[in-house]
Structures are given as C-alpha cells and as structure tokens.
C-alpha cells in the first residue's frame, strides 16, 4: 500500500500545489507515488529546446524534481497535453491500474474548477474520480488542491471562465504548514527550467504556497 498518490496533468503541477506536502511525507518515510497524465509537450519552451523535444525535457525535469522530493515512484502517462479530456476514458483505465497497484491511503489531485480553469486540470479531477470508481478501491481521504482566495486571473481561451472557476471553488478545510521544507520545494521548482514563467506566475498569484499548502479533504466514496 502507498501512503499517497498524487495525480496531475502536467509536470510541475505536483510541486507547485503539493511539493511541500509530498516532501514532508517522504521525510516521514511514507511512500508517495506521483503521476502526470501528460508529458506537457504543448507548454512553452522558452527557447531552451525545440518544441518536439519538450516532452522529453519536461520528463527529465519532473524526474529530477521528484528525486529531490524523495519520491521513488514517479510516472508520466503519454496523454495529450491540452487535449486530455479527449482521452479521459483511456486515462481513467490506466489510472485504475495504478490505483489497484498502489492502493493509496490518500489521493491528491485538482478540484473540479482546475484551480485556474485549465481544461487538463479539470479533466484530471474527473479522470481521478472515474479511476477510483472503476477500481472499487476506497482511499481514506481525497485531497483536492484548494485556493484560500477567490480566483483573480483573467479569462483565457479554452479555459473555464473566471466566474465559473469561482462558482466551482471549494474552500480549503486543511492547511499544511510547509515552511520547514520550503527549501526543498524551491529546489524542486528550480528543476523546471522550461516552465520558469509558469512557476513565477504561480508564485506571484500564490506566494503563500511556500509557507502553507491548502487542500479540501473529503471522504471517499463521496457522501460517506
Ligand atoms: Zn498544469
């Protein structure tokens, strides 16, 4: 049995939203599995590599970051970045197999609003729930990343509109103080060369995330 399974669509999402929580778990000796459902091939390259090499670059960045956070079990699934929802059924089936292998006590993923309305973030929420239903495995707790503040970024094409992001927002009911591992979280973020702009934007919007990581914890199955 794994103590925690973290499911995100893009390499970097896991460290931005839960890097401190992951590091505290591995420091305690807990086993943590982290899976990204895509390899992030549609992201910015910042001129660091050709676009066709970005999937490989981001895979290497992810592997390095997970190693710094002490994660022994880190996987990337090859579903399409930007089009994850179009392959939801297959992704849920692959994730079901992973859930059955790891039998996680805690599962952490995006909330229904994707935090920022990104379609892959939203899809990863639904894929994770589908995989849990398919597996029949009941984790003790499902954690969704939760923003203590209302969403205040502007609209972006293909994303949920900001009003919808706020309508679906579920406020945090669990706060992890992560200041003791902030250095490790920053070091892991520093692995993401190609995602430097996204990392900086996240830190600009969520500067508190170096001190505290916030989640909404709920029981599984829902309503129990
Ligand atoms: Zn993302």
PDB file of N, CA and C in Angstrom, residues 96-169:
ATOM      1  N   UNK A  96      -6.755   3.549 -13.171  1.00  0.00           N
ATOM      2  CA  UNK A  96      -7.362   2.474 -12.360  1.00  0.00           C
ATOM      3  C   UNK A  96      -6.313   1.402 -12.049  1.00  0.00           C
ATOM      4  N   UNK A  97      -5.527   1.035 -13.068  1.00  0.00           N
ATOM      5  CA  UNK A  97      -4.496   0.008 -12.867  1.00  0.00           C
ATOM      6  C   UNK A  97      -3.489   0.483 -11.819  1.00  0.00           C
ATOM      7  N   UNK A  98      -3.129   1.771 -11.907  1.00  0.00           N
ATOM      8  CA  UNK A  98      -2.170   2.330 -10.938  1.00  0.00           C
ATOM      9  C   UNK A  98      -2.772   2.366  -9.530  1.00  0.00           C
ATOM     10  N   UNK A  99      -4.041   2.718  -9.436  1.00  0.00           N
ATOM     11  CA  UNK A  99      -4.715   2.739  -8.120  1.00  0.00           C
ATOM     12  C   UNK A  99      -4.718   1.330  -7.533  1.00  0.00           C
ATOM     13  N   UNK A 100      -4.989   0.349  -8.368  1.00  0.00           N
ATOM     14  CA  UNK A 100      -5.050  -1.026  -7.850  1.00  0.00           C
ATOM     15  C   UNK A 100      -3.665  -1.521  -7.439  1.00  0.00           C
ATOM     16  N   UNK A 101      -2.630  -1.039  -8.130  1.00  0.00           N
ATOM     17  CA  UNK A 101      -1.264  -1.428  -7.748  1.00  0.00           C
ATOM     18  C   UNK A 101      -0.850  -0.754  -6.434  1.00  0.00           C
ATOM     19  N   UNK A 102      -1.203   0.532  -6.295  1.00  0.00           N
ATOM     20  CA  UNK A 102      -0.663   1.297  -5.169  1.00  0.00           C
ATOM     21  C   UNK A 102      -1.591   1.301  -3.952  1.00  0.00           C
ATOM     22  N   UNK A 103      -2.903   1.110  -4.158  1.00  0.00           N
ATOM     23  CA  UNK A 103      -3.890   1.108  -3.058  1.00  0.00           C
ATOM     24  C   UNK A 103      -3.603   2.245  -2.068  1.00  0.00           C
ATOM     25  N   UNK A 104      -3.703   3.478  -2.563  1.00  0.00           N
ATOM     26  CA  UNK A 104      -3.281   4.636  -1.756  1.00  0.00           C
ATOM     27  C   UNK A 104      -4.230   4.945  -0.599  1.00  0.00           C
ATOM     28  N   UNK A 105      -3.648   5.328   0.527  1.00  0.00           N
ATOM     29  CA  UNK A 105      -4.457   5.793   1.660  1.00  0.00           C
ATOM     30  C   UNK A 105      -5.022   7.181   1.368  1.00  0.00           C
ATOM     31  N   UNK A 106      -4.228   8.007   0.696  1.00  0.00           N
ATOM     32  CA  UNK A 106      -4.642   9.374   0.361  1.00  0.00           C
ATOM     33  C   UNK A 106      -4.423   9.587  -1.136  1.00  0.00           C
ATOM     34  N   UNK A 107      -5.385  10.206  -1.777  1.00  0.00           N
ATOM     35  CA  UNK A 107      -5.240  10.586  -3.184  1.00  0.00           C
ATOM     36  C   UNK A 107      -5.351  12.097  -3.260  1.00  0.00           C
ATOM     37  N   UNK A 108      -4.414  12.731  -3.951  1.00  0.00           N
ATOM     38  CA  UNK A 108      -4.446  14.195  -4.093  1.00  0.00           C
ATOM     39  C   UNK A 108      -4.494  14.558  -5.569  1.00  0.00           C
ATOM     40  N   UNK A 109      -5.386  15.498  -5.893  1.00  0.00           N
ATOM     41  CA  UNK A 109      -5.495  15.933  -7.287  1.00  0.00           C
ATOM     42  C   UNK A 109      -6.148  17.315  -7.356  1.00  0.00           C
ATOM     43  N   UNK A 110      -6.439  17.751  -8.586  1.00  0.00           N
ATOM     44  CA  UNK A 110      -7.085  19.055  -8.790  1.00  0.00           C
ATOM     45  C   UNK A 110      -8.560  18.997  -8.404  1.00  0.00           C
ATOM     46  N   UNK A 111      -9.114  20.147  -8.029  1.00  0.00           N
ATOM     47  CA  UNK A 111     -10.556  20.248  -7.819  1.00  0.00           C
ATOM     48  C   UNK A 111     -11.285  20.413  -9.161  1.00  0.00           C
ATOM     49  N   UNK A 112     -12.613  20.415  -9.100  1.00  0.00           N
ATOM     50  CA  UNK A 112     -13.437  20.473 -10.316  1.00  0.00           C
ATOM     51  C   UNK A 112     -13.218  21.752 -11.128  1.00  0.00           C
ATOM     52  N   UNK A 113     -12.750  22.817 -10.491  1.00  0.00           N
ATOM     53  CA  UNK A 113     -12.504  24.053 -11.251  1.00  0.00           C
ATOM     54  C   UNK A 113     -11.074  24.118 -11.788  1.00  0.00           C
ATOM     55  N   UNK A 114     -10.298  23.054 -11.538  1.00  0.00           N
ATOM     56  CA  UNK A 114      -8.937  23.031 -12.052  1.00  0.00           C
ATOM     57  C   UNK A 114      -8.038  24.098 -11.436  1.00  0.00           C
ATOM     58  N   UNK A 115      -8.457  24.720 -10.358  1.00  0.00           N
ATOM     59  CA  UNK A 115      -7.772  25.849  -9.710  1.00  0.00           C
ATOM     60  C   UNK A 115      -7.776  27.095 -10.575  1.00  0.00           C
ATOM     61  N   UNK A 116      -7.444  26.952 -11.856  1.00  0.00           N
ATOM     62  CA  UNK A 116      -7.372  28.118 -12.738  1.00  0.00           C
ATOM     63  C   UNK A 116      -8.216  27.926 -14.002  1.00  0.00           C
ATOM     64  N   UNK A 117      -9.063  26.878 -14.013  1.00  0.00           N
ATOM     65  CA  UNK A 117      -9.922  26.657 -15.177  1.00  0.00           C
ATOM     66  C   UNK A 117      -9.250  25.958 -16.346  1.00  0.00           C
ATOM     67  N   UNK A 118      -7.996  25.546 -16.187  1.00  0.00           N
ATOM     68  CA  UNK A 118      -7.297  24.871 -17.283  1.00  0.00           C
ATOM     69  C   UNK A 118      -8.016  23.557 -17.604  1.00  0.00           C
ATOM     70  N   UNK A 119      -8.325  23.323 -18.898  1.00  0.00           N
ATOM     71  CA  UNK A 119      -9.115  22.125 -19.233  1.00  0.00           C
ATOM     72  C   UNK A 119      -8.448  20.809 -18.819  1.00  0.00           C
ATOM     73  N   UNK A 120      -7.125  20.737 -18.857  1.00  0.00           N
ATOM     74  CA  UNK A 120      -6.450  19.496 -18.426  1.00  0.00           C
ATOM     75  C   UNK A 120      -6.536  19.323 -16.905  1.00  0.00           C
ATOM     76  N   UNK A 121      -6.504  20.425 -16.180  1.00  0.00           N
ATOM     77  CA  UNK A 121      -6.635  20.344 -14.721  1.00  0.00           C
ATOM     78  C   UNK A 121      -8.030  19.844 -14.354  1.00  0.00           C
ATOM     79  N   UNK A 122      -9.028  20.405 -15.052  1.00  0.00           N
ATOM     80  CA  UNK A 122     -10.411  19.974 -14.823  1.00  0.00           C
ATOM     81  C   UNK A 122     -10.546  18.491 -15.174  1.00  0.00           C
ATOM     82  N   UNK A 123      -9.973  18.102 -16.316  1.00  0.00           N
ATOM     83  CA  UNK A 123     -10.070  16.697 -16.754  1.00  0.00           C
ATOM     84  C   UNK A 123      -9.408  15.770 -15.749  1.00  0.00           C
ATOM     85  N   UNK A 124      -8.295  16.186 -15.163  1.00  0.00           N
ATOM     86  CA  UNK A 124      -7.592  15.289 -14.239  1.00  0.00           C
ATOM     87  C   UNK A 124      -8.440  15.028 -12.992  1.00  0.00           C
ATOM     88  N   UNK A 125      -9.250  16.017 -12.590  1.00  0.00           N
ATOM     89  CA  UNK A 125     -10.183  15.821 -11.471  1.00  0.00           C
ATOM     90  C   UNK A 125     -11.162  14.689 -11.796  1.00  0.00           C
ATOM     91  N   UNK A 126     -11.767  14.782 -12.977  1.00  0.00           N
ATOM     92  CA  UNK A 126     -12.796  13.797 -13.337  1.00  0.00           C
ATOM     93  C   UNK A 126     -12.185  12.427 -13.619  1.00  0.00           C
ATOM     94  N   UNK A 127     -10.987  12.416 -14.212  1.00  0.00           N
ATOM     95  CA  UNK A 127     -10.314  11.140 -14.505  1.00  0.00           C
ATOM     96  C   UNK A 127      -9.961  10.424 -13.199  1.00  0.00           C
ATOM     97  N   UNK A 128      -9.508  11.180 -12.222  1.00  0.00           N
ATOM     98  CA  UNK A 128      -9.142  10.567 -10.935  1.00  0.00           C
ATOM     99  C   UNK A 128     -10.364   9.946 -10.271  1.00  0.00           C
ATOM    100  N   UNK A 129     -11.480  10.681 -10.292  1.00  0.00           N
ATOM    101  CA  UNK A 129     -12.700  10.130  -9.675  1.00  0.00           C
ATOM    102  C   UNK A 129     -13.192   8.905 -10.438  1.00  0.00           C
ATOM    103  N   UNK A 130     -13.084   8.962 -11.772  1.00  0.00           N
ATOM    104  CA  UNK A 130     -13.515   7.807 -12.574  1.00  0.00           C
ATOM    105  C   UNK A 130     -12.646   6.592 -12.261  1.00  0.00           C
ATOM    106  N   UNK A 131     -11.345   6.816 -12.131  1.00  0.00           N
ATOM    107  CA  UNK A 131     -10.427   5.696 -11.855  1.00  0.00           C
ATOM    108  C   UNK A 131     -10.730   5.084 -10.491  1.00  0.00           C
ATOM    109  N   UNK A 132     -11.022   5.925  -9.510  1.00  0.00           N
ATOM    110  CA  UNK A 132     -11.366   5.398  -8.180  1.00  0.00           C
ATOM    111  C   UNK A 132     -12.656   4.585  -8.239  1.00  0.00           C
ATOM    112  N   UNK A 133     -13.637   5.101  -8.967  1.00  0.00           N
ATOM    113  CA  UNK A 133     -14.901   4.352  -9.082  1.00  0.00           C
ATOM    114  C   UNK A 133     -14.665   3.013  -9.770  1.00  0.00           C
ATOM    115  N   UNK A 134     -13.867   3.026 -10.858  1.00  0.00           N
ATOM    116  CA  UNK A 134     -13.602   1.792 -11.609  1.00  0.00           C
ATOM    117  C   UNK A 134     -12.865   0.770 -10.757  1.00  0.00           C
ATOM    118  N   UNK A 135     -11.959   1.259  -9.923  1.00  0.00           N
ATOM    119  CA  UNK A 135     -11.121   0.342  -9.149  1.00  0.00           C
ATOM    120  C   UNK A 135     -11.883  -0.284  -7.993  1.00  0.00           C
ATOM    121  N   UNK A 136     -12.848   0.446  -7.461  1.00  0.00           N
ATOM    122  CA  UNK A 136     -13.505  -0.033  -6.255  1.00  0.00           C
ATOM    123  C   UNK A 136     -12.667   0.184  -5.002  1.00  0.00           C
ATOM    124  N   UNK A 137     -11.445   0.694  -5.156  1.00  0.00           N
ATOM    125  CA  UNK A 137     -10.581   0.970  -4.004  1.00  0.00           C
ATOM    126  C   UNK A 137     -11.054   2.258  -3.331  1.00  0.00           C
ATOM    127  N   UNK A 138     -11.104   2.241  -2.020  1.00  0.00           N
ATOM    128  CA  UNK A 138     -11.540   3.433  -1.296  1.00  0.00           C
ATOM    129  C   UNK A 138     -10.379   4.005  -0.486  1.00  0.00           C
ATOM    130  N   UNK A 139      -9.772   5.089  -0.966  1.00  0.00           N
ATOM    131  CA  UNK A 139      -8.766   5.747  -0.127  1.00  0.00           C
ATOM    132  C   UNK A 139      -9.434   6.316   1.120  1.00  0.00           C
ATOM    133  N   UNK A 140      -8.626   6.513   2.145  1.00  0.00           N
ATOM    134  CA  UNK A 140      -9.173   7.081   3.375  1.00  0.00           C
ATOM    135  C   UNK A 140      -9.634   8.527   3.126  1.00  0.00           C
ATOM    136  N   UNK A 141      -8.841   9.247   2.336  1.00  0.00           N
ATOM    137  CA  UNK A 141      -9.099  10.676   2.116  1.00  0.00           C
ATOM    138  C   UNK A 141      -8.783  11.045   0.675  1.00  0.00           C
ATOM    139  N   UNK A 142      -9.612  11.884   0.100  1.00  0.00           N
ATOM    140  CA  UNK A 142      -9.281  12.524  -1.176  1.00  0.00           C
ATOM    141  C   UNK A 142      -9.007  13.994  -0.887  1.00  0.00           C
ATOM    142  N   UNK A 143      -7.826  14.432  -1.293  1.00  0.00           N
ATOM    143  CA  UNK A 143      -7.446  15.841  -1.133  1.00  0.00           C
ATOM    144  C   UNK A 143      -7.526  16.512  -2.488  1.00  0.00           C
ATOM    145  N   UNK A 144      -8.217  17.642  -2.558  1.00  0.00           N
ATOM    146  CA  UNK A 144      -8.104  18.447  -3.775  1.00  0.00           C
ATOM    147  C   UNK A 144      -7.398  19.752  -3.411  1.00  0.00           C
ATOM    148  N   UNK A 145      -6.560  20.202  -4.318  1.00  0.00           N
ATOM    149  CA  UNK A 145      -5.846  21.461  -4.108  1.00  0.00           C
ATOM    150  C   UNK A 145      -6.911  22.556  -3.953  1.00  0.00           C
ATOM    151  N   UNK A 146      -6.737  23.432  -2.994  1.00  0.00           N
ATOM    152  CA  UNK A 146      -7.783  24.420  -2.726  1.00  0.00           C
ATOM    153  C   UNK A 146      -7.156  25.782  -2.486  1.00  0.00           C
ATOM    154  N   UNK A 147      -7.652  26.754  -3.225  1.00  0.00           N
ATOM    155  CA  UNK A 147      -7.136  28.113  -3.132  1.00  0.00           C
ATOM    156  C   UNK A 147      -7.888  28.853  -2.022  1.00  0.00           C
ATOM    157  N   UNK A 148      -7.165  29.401  -1.043  1.00  0.00           N
ATOM    158  CA  UNK A 148      -7.867  30.135   0.016  1.00  0.00           C
ATOM    159  C   UNK A 148      -8.499  31.431  -0.487  1.00  0.00           C
ATOM    160  N   UNK A 149      -8.064  31.880  -1.655  1.00  0.00           N
ATOM    161  CA  UNK A 149      -8.570  33.153  -2.180  1.00  0.00           C
ATOM    162  C   UNK A 149      -9.403  32.915  -3.432  1.00  0.00           C
ATOM    163  N   UNK A 150     -10.312  33.837  -3.710  1.00  0.00           N
ATOM    164  CA  UNK A 150     -11.065  33.778  -4.965  1.00  0.00           C
ATOM    165  C   UNK A 150     -10.091  33.875  -6.138  1.00  0.00           C
ATOM    166  N   UNK A 151     -10.473  33.264  -7.245  1.00  0.00           N
ATOM    167  CA  UNK A 151      -9.656  33.297  -8.449  1.00  0.00           C
ATOM    168  C   UNK A 151      -9.666  34.718  -9.003  1.00  0.00           C
ATOM    169  N   UNK A 152      -8.499  35.265  -9.313  1.00  0.00           N
ATOM    170  CA  UNK A 152      -8.482  36.666  -9.734  1.00  0.00           C
ATOM    171  C   UNK A 152      -7.650  36.894 -10.988  1.00  0.00           C
ATOM    172  N   UNK A 153      -7.401  35.819 -11.733  1.00  0.00           N
ATOM    173  CA  UNK A 153      -6.698  35.970 -13.008  1.00  0.00           C
ATOM    174  C   UNK A 153      -7.739  36.246 -14.103  1.00  0.00           C
ATOM    175  N   UNK A 154      -7.285  36.671 -15.253  1.00  0.00           N
ATOM    176  CA  UNK A 154      -8.204  36.987 -16.348  1.00  0.00           C
ATOM    177  C   UNK A 154      -8.619  35.744 -17.121  1.00  0.00           C
ATOM    178  N   UNK A 155      -9.586  35.912 -18.052  1.00  0.00           N
ATOM    179  CA  UNK A 155     -10.032  34.787 -18.867  1.00  0.00           C
ATOM    180  C   UNK A 155      -8.966  34.352 -19.870  1.00  0.00           C
ATOM    181  N   UNK A 156      -8.978  33.048 -20.218  1.00  0.00           N
ATOM    182  CA  UNK A 156      -8.053  32.544 -21.241  1.00  0.00           C
ATOM    183  C   UNK A 156      -8.819  31.616 -22.170  1.00  0.00           C
ATOM    184  N   UNK A 157      -8.490  31.652 -23.461  1.00  0.00           N
ATOM    185  CA  UNK A 157      -9.226  30.818 -24.414  1.00  0.00           C
ATOM    186  C   UNK A 157      -9.129  29.336 -24.046  1.00  0.00           C
ATOM    187  N   UNK A 158     -10.262  28.645 -24.089  1.00  0.00           N
ATOM    188  CA  UNK A 158     -10.275  27.206 -23.816  1.00  0.00           C
ATOM    189  C   UNK A 158     -10.373  26.866 -22.340  1.00  0.00           C
ATOM    190  N   UNK A 159     -10.225  27.849 -21.474  1.00  0.00           N
ATOM    191  CA  UNK A 159     -10.311  27.633 -20.028  1.00  0.00           C
ATOM    192  C   UNK A 159     -11.734  27.898 -19.554  1.00  0.00           C
ATOM    193  N   UNK A 160     -12.097  27.390 -18.373  1.00  0.00           N
ATOM    194  CA  UNK A 160     -13.336  27.824 -17.736  1.00  0.00           C
ATOM    195  C   UNK A 160     -13.239  29.329 -17.517  1.00  0.00           C
ATOM    196  N   UNK A 161     -14.370  30.015 -17.695  1.00  0.00           N
ATOM    197  CA  UNK A 161     -14.342  31.461 -17.461  1.00  0.00           C
ATOM    198  C   UNK A 161     -14.175  31.718 -15.958  1.00  0.00           C
ATOM    199  N   UNK A 162     -13.559  32.861 -15.588  1.00  0.00           N
ATOM    200  CA  UNK A 162     -13.282  33.122 -14.164  1.00  0.00           C
ATOM    201  C   UNK A 162     -14.506  33.001 -13.256  1.00  0.00           C
ATOM    202  N   UNK A 163     -15.692  33.440 -13.739  1.00  0.00           N
ATOM    203  CA  UNK A 163     -16.896  33.314 -12.889  1.00  0.00           C
ATOM    204  C   UNK A 163     -17.184  31.854 -12.568  1.00  0.00           C
ATOM    205  N   UNK A 164     -16.963  30.974 -13.554  1.00  0.00           N
ATOM    206  CA  UNK A 164     -17.216  29.553 -13.358  1.00  0.00           C
ATOM    207  C   UNK A 164     -16.169  28.948 -12.414  1.00  0.00           C
ATOM    208  N   UNK A 165     -14.907  29.395 -12.559  1.00  0.00           N
ATOM    209  CA  UNK A 165     -13.849  28.937 -11.649  1.00  0.00           C
ATOM    210  C   UNK A 165     -14.243  29.271 -10.210  1.00  0.00           C
ATOM    211  N   UNK A 166     -14.747  30.466 -10.009  1.00  0.00           N
ATOM    212  CA  UNK A 166     -15.132  30.860  -8.648  1.00  0.00           C
ATOM    213  C   UNK A 166     -16.404  30.166  -8.176  1.00  0.00           C
ATOM    214  N   UNK A 167     -17.339  29.902  -9.108  1.00  0.00           N
ATOM    215  CA  UNK A 167     -18.576  29.207  -8.723  1.00  0.00           C
ATOM    216  C   UNK A 167     -18.262  27.787  -8.231  1.00  0.00           C
ATOM    217  N   UNK A 168     -17.281  27.144  -8.888  1.00  0.00           N
ATOM    218  CA  UNK A 168     -16.935  25.753  -8.540  1.00  0.00           C
ATOM    219  C   UNK A 168     -15.877  25.670  -7.438  1.00  0.00           C
ATOM    220  N   UNK A 169     -15.390  26.811  -6.972  1.00  0.00           N
ATOM    221  CA  UNK A 169     -14.301  26.798  -5.998  1.00  0.00           C
ATOM    222  C   UNK A 169     -14.766  26.197  -4.670  1.00  0.00           C
TER     223      UNK A 169
END
